[in-house]
mmCIF file of C-alpha atoms in Angstrom:
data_model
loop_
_atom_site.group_PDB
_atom_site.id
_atom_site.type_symbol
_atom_site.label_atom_id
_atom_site.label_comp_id
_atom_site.label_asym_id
_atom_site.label_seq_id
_atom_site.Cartn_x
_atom_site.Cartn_y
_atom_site.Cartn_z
ATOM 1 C CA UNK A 9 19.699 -50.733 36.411
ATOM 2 C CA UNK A 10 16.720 -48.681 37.040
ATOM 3 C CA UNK A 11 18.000 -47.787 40.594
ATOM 4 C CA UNK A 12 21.200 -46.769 38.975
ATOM 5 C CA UNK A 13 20.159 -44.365 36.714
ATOM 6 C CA UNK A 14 18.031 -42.643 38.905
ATOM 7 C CA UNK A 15 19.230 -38.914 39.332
ATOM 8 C CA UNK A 16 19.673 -37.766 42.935
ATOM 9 C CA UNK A 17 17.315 -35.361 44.589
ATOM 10 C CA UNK A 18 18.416 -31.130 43.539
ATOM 11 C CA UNK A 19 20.583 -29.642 46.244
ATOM 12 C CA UNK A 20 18.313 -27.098 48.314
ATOM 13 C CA UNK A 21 17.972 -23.770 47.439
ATOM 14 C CA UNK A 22 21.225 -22.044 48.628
ATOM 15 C CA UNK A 23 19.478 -19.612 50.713
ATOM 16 C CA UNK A 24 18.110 -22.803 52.902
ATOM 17 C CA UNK A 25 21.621 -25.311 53.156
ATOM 18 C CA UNK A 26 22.343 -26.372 56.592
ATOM 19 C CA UNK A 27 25.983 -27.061 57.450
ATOM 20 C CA UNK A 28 25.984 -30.531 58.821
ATOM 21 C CA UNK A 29 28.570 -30.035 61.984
ATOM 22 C CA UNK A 30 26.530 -26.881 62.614
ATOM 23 C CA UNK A 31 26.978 -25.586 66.468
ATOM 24 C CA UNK A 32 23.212 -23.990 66.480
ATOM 25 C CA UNK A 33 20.057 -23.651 64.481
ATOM 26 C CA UNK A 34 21.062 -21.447 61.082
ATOM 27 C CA UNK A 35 17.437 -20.113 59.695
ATOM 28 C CA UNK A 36 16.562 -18.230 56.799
ATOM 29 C CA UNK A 37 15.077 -14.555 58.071
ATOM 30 C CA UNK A 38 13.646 -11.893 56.144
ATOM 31 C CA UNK A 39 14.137 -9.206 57.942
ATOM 32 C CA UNK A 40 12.307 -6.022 57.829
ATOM 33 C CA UNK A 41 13.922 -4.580 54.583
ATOM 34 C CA UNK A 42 12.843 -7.401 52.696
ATOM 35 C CA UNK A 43 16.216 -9.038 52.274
ATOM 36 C CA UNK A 44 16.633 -12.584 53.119
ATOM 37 C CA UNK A 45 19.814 -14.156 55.058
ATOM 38 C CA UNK A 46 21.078 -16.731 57.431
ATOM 39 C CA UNK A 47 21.351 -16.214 61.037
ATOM 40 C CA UNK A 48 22.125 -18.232 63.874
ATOM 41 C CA UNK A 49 19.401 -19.181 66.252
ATOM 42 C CA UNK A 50 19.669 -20.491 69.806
ATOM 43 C CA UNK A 51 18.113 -23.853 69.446
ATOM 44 C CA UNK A 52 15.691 -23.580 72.948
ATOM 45 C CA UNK A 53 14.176 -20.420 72.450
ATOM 46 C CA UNK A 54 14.522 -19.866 68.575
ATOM 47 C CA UNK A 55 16.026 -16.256 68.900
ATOM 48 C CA UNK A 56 18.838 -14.877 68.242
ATOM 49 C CA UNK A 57 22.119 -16.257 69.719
ATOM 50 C CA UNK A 58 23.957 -12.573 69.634
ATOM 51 C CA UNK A 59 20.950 -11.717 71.533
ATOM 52 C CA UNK A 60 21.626 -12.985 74.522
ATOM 53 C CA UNK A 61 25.249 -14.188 76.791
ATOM 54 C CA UNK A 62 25.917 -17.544 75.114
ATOM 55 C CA UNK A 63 27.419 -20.874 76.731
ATOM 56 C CA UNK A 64 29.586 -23.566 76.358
ATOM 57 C CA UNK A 65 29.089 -27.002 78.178
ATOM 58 C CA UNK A 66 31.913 -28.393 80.399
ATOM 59 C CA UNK A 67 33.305 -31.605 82.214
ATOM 60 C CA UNK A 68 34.678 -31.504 85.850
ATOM 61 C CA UNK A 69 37.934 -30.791 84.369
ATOM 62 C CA UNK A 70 37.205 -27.364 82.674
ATOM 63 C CA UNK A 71 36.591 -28.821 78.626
ATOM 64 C CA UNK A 72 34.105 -28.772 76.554
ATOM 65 C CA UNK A 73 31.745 -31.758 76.054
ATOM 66 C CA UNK A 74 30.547 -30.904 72.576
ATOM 67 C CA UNK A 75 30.957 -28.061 69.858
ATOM 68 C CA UNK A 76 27.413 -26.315 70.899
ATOM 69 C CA UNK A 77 25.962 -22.822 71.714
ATOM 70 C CA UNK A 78 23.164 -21.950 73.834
ATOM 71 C CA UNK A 79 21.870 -18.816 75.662
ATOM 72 C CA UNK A 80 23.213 -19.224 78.766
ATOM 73 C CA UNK A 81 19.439 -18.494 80.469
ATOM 74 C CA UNK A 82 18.363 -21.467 78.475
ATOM 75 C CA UNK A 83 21.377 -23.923 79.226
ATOM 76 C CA UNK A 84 20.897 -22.770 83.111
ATOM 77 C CA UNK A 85 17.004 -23.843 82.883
ATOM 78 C CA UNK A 86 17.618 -27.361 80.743
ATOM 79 C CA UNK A 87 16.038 -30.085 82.765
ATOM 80 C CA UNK A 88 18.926 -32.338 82.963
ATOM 81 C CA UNK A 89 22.806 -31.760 82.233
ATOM 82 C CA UNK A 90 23.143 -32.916 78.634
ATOM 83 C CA UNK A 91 23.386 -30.685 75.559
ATOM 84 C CA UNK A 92 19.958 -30.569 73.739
ATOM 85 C CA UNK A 93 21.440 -31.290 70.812
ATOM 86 C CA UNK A 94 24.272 -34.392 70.830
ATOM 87 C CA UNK A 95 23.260 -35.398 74.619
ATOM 88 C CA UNK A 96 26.524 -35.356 75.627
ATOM 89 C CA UNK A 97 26.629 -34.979 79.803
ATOM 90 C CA UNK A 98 27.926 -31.619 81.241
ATOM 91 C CA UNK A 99 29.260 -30.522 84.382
ATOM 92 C CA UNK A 100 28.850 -26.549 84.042
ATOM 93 C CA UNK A 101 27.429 -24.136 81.647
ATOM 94 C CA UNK A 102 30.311 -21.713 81.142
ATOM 95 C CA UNK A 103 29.186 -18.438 79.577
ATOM 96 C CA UNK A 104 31.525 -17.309 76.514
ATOM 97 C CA UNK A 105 33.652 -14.494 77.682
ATOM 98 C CA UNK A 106 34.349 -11.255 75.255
ATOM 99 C CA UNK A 107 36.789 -11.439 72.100
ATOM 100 C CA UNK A 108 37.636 -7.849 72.845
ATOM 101 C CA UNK A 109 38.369 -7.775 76.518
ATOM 102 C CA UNK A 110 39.337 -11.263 77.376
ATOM 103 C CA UNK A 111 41.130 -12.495 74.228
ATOM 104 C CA UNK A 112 43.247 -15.233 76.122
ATOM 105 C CA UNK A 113 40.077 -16.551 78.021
ATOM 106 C CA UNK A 114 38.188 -16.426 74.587
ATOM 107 C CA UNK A 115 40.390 -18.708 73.091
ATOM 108 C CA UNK A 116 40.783 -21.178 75.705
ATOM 109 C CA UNK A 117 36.615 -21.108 75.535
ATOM 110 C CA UNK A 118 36.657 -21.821 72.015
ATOM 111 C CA UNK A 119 38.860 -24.551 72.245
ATOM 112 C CA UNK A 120 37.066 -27.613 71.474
ATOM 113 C CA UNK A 121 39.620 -30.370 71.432
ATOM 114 C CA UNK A 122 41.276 -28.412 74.407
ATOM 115 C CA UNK A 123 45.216 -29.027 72.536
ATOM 116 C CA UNK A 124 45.673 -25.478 72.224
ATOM 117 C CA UNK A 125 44.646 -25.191 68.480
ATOM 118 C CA UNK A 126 41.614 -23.632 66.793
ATOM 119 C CA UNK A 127 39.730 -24.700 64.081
ATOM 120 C CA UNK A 128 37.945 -22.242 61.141
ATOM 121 C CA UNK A 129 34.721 -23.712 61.861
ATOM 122 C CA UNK A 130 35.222 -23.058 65.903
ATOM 123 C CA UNK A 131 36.604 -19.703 65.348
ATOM 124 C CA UNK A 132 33.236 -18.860 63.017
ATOM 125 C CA UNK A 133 30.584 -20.928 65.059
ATOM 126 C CA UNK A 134 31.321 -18.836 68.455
ATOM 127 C CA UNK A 135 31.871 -15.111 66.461
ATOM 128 C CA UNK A 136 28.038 -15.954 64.860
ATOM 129 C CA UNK A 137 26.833 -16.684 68.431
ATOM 130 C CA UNK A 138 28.405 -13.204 69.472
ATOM 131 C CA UNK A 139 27.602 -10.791 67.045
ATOM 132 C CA UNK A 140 24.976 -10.200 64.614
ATOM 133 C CA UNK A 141 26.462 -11.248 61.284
ATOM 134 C CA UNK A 142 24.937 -12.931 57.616
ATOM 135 C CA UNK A 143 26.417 -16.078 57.980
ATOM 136 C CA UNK A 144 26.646 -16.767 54.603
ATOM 137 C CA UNK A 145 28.784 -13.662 53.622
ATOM 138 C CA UNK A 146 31.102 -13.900 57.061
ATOM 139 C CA UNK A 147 32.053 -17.584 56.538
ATOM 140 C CA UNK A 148 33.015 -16.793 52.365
ATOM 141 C CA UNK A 149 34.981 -13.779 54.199
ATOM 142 C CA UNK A 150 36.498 -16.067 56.511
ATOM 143 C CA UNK A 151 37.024 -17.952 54.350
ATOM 144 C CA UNK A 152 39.069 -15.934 51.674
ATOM 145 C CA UNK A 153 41.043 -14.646 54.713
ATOM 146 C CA UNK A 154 42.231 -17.978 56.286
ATOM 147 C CA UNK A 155 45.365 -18.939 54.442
ATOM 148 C CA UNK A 156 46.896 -15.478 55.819
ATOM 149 C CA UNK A 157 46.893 -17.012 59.408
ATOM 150 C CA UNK A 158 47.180 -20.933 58.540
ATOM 151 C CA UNK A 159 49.947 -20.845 55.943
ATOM 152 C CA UNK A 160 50.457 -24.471 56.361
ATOM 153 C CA UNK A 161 46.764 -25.247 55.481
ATOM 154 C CA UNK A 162 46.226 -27.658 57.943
ATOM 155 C CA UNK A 163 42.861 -26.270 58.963
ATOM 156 C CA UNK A 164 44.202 -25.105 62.723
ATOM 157 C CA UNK A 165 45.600 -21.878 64.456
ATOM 158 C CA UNK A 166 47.785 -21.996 67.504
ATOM 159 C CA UNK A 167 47.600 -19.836 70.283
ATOM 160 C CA UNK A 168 51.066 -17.897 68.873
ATOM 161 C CA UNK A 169 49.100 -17.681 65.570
ATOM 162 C CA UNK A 170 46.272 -16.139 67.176
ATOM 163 C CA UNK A 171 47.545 -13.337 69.047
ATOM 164 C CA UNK A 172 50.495 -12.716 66.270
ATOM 165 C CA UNK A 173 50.284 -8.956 65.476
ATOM 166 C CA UNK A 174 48.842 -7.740 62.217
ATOM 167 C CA UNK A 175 48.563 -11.064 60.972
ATOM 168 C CA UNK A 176 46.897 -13.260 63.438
ATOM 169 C CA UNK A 177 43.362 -14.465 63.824
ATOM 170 C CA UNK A 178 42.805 -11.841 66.104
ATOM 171 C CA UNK A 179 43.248 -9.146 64.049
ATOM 172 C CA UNK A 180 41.608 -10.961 61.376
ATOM 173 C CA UNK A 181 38.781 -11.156 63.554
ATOM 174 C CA UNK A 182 38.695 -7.680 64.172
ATOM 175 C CA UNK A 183 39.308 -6.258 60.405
ATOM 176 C CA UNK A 184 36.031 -8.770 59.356
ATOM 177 C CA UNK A 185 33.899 -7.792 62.158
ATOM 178 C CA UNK A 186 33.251 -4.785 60.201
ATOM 179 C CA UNK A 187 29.693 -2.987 60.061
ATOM 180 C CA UNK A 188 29.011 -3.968 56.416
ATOM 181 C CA UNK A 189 29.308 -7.726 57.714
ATOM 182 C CA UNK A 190 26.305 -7.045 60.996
ATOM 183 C CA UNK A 191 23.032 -7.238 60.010
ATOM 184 C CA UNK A 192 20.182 -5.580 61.821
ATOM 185 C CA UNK A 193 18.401 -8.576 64.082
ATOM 186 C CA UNK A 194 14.730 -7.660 63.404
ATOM 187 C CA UNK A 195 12.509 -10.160 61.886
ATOM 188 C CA UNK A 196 9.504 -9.494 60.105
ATOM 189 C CA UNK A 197 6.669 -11.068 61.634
ATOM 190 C CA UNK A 198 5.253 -14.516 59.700
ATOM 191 C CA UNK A 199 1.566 -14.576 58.169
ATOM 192 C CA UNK A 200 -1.152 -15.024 60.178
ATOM 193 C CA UNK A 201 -1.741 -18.679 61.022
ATOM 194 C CA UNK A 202 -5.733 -18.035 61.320
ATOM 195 C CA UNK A 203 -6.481 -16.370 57.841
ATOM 196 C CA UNK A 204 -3.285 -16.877 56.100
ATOM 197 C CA UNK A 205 -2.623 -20.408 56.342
ATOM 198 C CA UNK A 206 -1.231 -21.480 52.876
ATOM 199 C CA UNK A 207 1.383 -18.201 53.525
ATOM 200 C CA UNK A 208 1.863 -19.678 56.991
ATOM 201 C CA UNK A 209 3.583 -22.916 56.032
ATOM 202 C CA UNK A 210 5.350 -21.611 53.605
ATOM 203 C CA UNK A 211 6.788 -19.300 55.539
ATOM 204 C CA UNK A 212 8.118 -22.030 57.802
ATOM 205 C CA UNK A 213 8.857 -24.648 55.770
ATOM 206 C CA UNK A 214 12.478 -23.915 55.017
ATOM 207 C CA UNK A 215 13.980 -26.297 52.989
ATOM 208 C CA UNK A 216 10.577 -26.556 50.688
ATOM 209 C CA UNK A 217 9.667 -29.991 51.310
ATOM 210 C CA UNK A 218 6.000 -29.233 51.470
ATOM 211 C CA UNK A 219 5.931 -31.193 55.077
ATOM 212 C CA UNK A 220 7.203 -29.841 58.689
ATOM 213 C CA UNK A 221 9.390 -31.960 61.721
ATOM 214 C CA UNK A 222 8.050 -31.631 65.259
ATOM 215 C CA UNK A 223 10.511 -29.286 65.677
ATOM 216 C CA UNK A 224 9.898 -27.051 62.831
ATOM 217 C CA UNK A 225 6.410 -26.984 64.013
ATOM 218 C CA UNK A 226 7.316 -25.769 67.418
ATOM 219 C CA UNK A 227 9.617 -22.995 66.348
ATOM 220 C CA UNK A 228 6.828 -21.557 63.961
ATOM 221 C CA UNK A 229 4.669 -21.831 66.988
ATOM 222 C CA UNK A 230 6.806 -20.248 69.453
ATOM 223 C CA UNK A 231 7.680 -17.911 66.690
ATOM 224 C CA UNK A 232 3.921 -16.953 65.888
ATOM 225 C CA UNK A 233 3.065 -16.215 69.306
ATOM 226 C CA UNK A 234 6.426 -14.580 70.013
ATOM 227 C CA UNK A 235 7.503 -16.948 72.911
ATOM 228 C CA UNK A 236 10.861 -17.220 73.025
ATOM 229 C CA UNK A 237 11.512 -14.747 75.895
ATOM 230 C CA UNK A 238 9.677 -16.961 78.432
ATOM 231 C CA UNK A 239 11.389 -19.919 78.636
ATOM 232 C CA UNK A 240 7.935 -21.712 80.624
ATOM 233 C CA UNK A 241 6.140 -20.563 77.513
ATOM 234 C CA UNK A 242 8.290 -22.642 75.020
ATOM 235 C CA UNK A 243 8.434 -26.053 77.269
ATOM 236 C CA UNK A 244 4.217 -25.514 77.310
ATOM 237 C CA UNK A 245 4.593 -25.068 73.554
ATOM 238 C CA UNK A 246 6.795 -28.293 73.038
ATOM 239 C CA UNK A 247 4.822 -30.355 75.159
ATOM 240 C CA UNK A 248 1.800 -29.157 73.677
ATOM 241 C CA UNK A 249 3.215 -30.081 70.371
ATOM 242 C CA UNK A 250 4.426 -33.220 71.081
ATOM 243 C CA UNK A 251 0.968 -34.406 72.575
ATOM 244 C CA UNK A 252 -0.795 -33.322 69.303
ATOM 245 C CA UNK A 253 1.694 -33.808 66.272
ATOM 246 C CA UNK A 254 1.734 -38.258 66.830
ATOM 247 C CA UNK A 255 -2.248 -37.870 66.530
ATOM 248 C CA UNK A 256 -1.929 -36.277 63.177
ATOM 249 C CA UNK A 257 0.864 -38.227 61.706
ATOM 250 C CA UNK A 258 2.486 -41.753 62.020
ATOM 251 C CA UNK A 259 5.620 -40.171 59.499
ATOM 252 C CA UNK A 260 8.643 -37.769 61.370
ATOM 253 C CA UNK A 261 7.050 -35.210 59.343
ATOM 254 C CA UNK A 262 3.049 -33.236 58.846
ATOM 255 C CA UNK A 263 2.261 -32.883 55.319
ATOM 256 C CA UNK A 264 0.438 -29.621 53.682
ATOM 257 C CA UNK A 265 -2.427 -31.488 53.430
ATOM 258 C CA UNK A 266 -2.510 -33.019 56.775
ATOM 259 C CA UNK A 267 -1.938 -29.667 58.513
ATOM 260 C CA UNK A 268 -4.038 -27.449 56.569
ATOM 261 C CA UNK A 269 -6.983 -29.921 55.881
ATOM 262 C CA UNK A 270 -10.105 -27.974 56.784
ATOM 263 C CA UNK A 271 -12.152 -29.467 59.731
ATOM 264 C CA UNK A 272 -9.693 -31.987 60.301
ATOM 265 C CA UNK A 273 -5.998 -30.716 60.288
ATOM 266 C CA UNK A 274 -3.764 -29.948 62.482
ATOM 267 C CA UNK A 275 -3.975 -26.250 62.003
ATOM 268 C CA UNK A 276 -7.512 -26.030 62.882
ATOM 269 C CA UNK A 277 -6.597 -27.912 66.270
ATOM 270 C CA UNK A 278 -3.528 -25.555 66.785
ATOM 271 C CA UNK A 279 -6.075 -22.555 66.514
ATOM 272 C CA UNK A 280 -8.726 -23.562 68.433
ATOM 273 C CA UNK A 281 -6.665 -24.741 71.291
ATOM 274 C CA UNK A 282 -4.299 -21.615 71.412
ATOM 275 C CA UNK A 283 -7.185 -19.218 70.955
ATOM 276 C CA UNK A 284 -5.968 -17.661 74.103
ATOM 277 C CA UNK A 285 -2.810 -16.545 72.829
ATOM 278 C CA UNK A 286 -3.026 -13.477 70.047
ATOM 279 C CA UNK A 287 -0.191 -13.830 67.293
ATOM 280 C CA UNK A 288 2.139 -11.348 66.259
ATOM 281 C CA UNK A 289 0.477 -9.041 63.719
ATOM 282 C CA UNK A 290 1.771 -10.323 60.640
ATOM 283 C CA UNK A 291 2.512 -7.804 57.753
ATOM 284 C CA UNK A 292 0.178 -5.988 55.514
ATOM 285 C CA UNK A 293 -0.566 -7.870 52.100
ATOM 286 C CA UNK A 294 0.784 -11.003 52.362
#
């Protein structure tokens, strides 16, 4: 009985909810005008999908393995041919081609399943990997919008429904791909890990557990030291990381108080043995 009436754990904050069938790493950023929203982040490097020509993974016979999105430099320099992220096996990287110029190829690309239908989640993952937009406002857009080119409701386009004039996806596409939807990709840079260390984790622990995965700990890392355009940098970093993180925890996570424990957490080993790298400056009064 005590079980039972046992309230479940608060939702987290909205600004931090993580779709579960997500195709890439969707971050919190406060950018440079203070504002914070969601962006998609290529989930090797930690920047910016839109940044970069993005990828799809393929079989022998020209369909995709999986649902996911990678920089295509970073899916051409994985060290074997299975998505980082479901380890499904891959033939070919197949870079995604433009919505404007190649509309046909596009939604071929797209096409998970490969039956000649899209979904709205497929349709949204592969337009955030493209083009710099708040995820959180273009999926409620999307959202809004989709019954004007899935009338049934059944959650699918065909390809007629796509290309239907004035009323297909891709002129919905087009109409929502407007400038108030783009955000500007600059990120402001995180507090100091040396001096501001408190500010530091709490910059990177996103959903406000007061603890941080292996991985969270890499992408502040790579993050801090501005990495992510050298791919040979951010192995070094996740092998470093994964050498030191066991011999601080037994748990999946680092606590606070096991990374920030002076003389004896992780942080101070972090410093000392990346003293050779300078972070990015981090900004004034925080």
């Amino acid at each position: 009985l005590a079980e039972a009436s046992q309230q479940p754990p608060p939702p987290p904050p909205p600004h931090v909810a993580r779709r579960s069938n997500s195709s890439f790493g969707l971050r919190p950023r406060t950018g440079s005008d203070g504002v914070t929203r969601q962006l998609a982040e290529c989930a090797v490097c930690f920047e910016d999908l839109c940044a970069e020509p993005c990828a799809v993974f393929w079989d022998a016979s020209s369909r995709r393995v999986c649902g996911h999105l990678l920089h295509y430099q970073c899916a051409q320099e994985l060290p074997s041919k299975s998505c980082p992220l479901c380890r499904c096996d891959f033939d070919k990287a197949v870079v995604l081609p433009s919505l404007e110029r190649q509309p046909e190829v596009w939604f071929r690309t797209c096409d998970v399943k490969g039956d000649g239908y899209l979904s709205k989640q497929e349709v949204i993952n592969v337009l955030l990997s493209q083009f710099p937009l708040d995820v959180d406002r273009f999926e409620a857009r999307m959202e809004d919008a989709w019954p004007q080119v899935d009338p049934n409701g059944d959650g699918y386009v065909s390809r007629d429904e796509f290309f239907a004039p004035e009323t297909g996806l891709l002129a919905l596409v087009r109409a929502n791909l407007t400038d108030d939807m783009r955000v500007e990709p600059v990120e402001a840079a995180p507090p100091d890990v040396r001096t501001q260390r408190n500010a530091w984790f709490d910059h990177f622990d996103d959903d406000k557990t007061g603890s941080l995965t292996q991985e969270e700990l890499t992408r502040a890392l790579v993050k801090t030291y501005a990495l992510g355009a050298d791919l040979a940098q951010v192995r070094t970093m996740r092998d470093f990381v994964a050498a030191v993180f066991p011999a601080f925890t037994a748990e999946a996570t680092i606590s606070r108080d096991a990374f920030l424990r002076p003389g004896e957490g992780l942080a101070d080993t972090i410093i000392a043995q990346l003293d050779h790298l300078s972070p990015r400056p981090s900004p004034s009064g925080v």
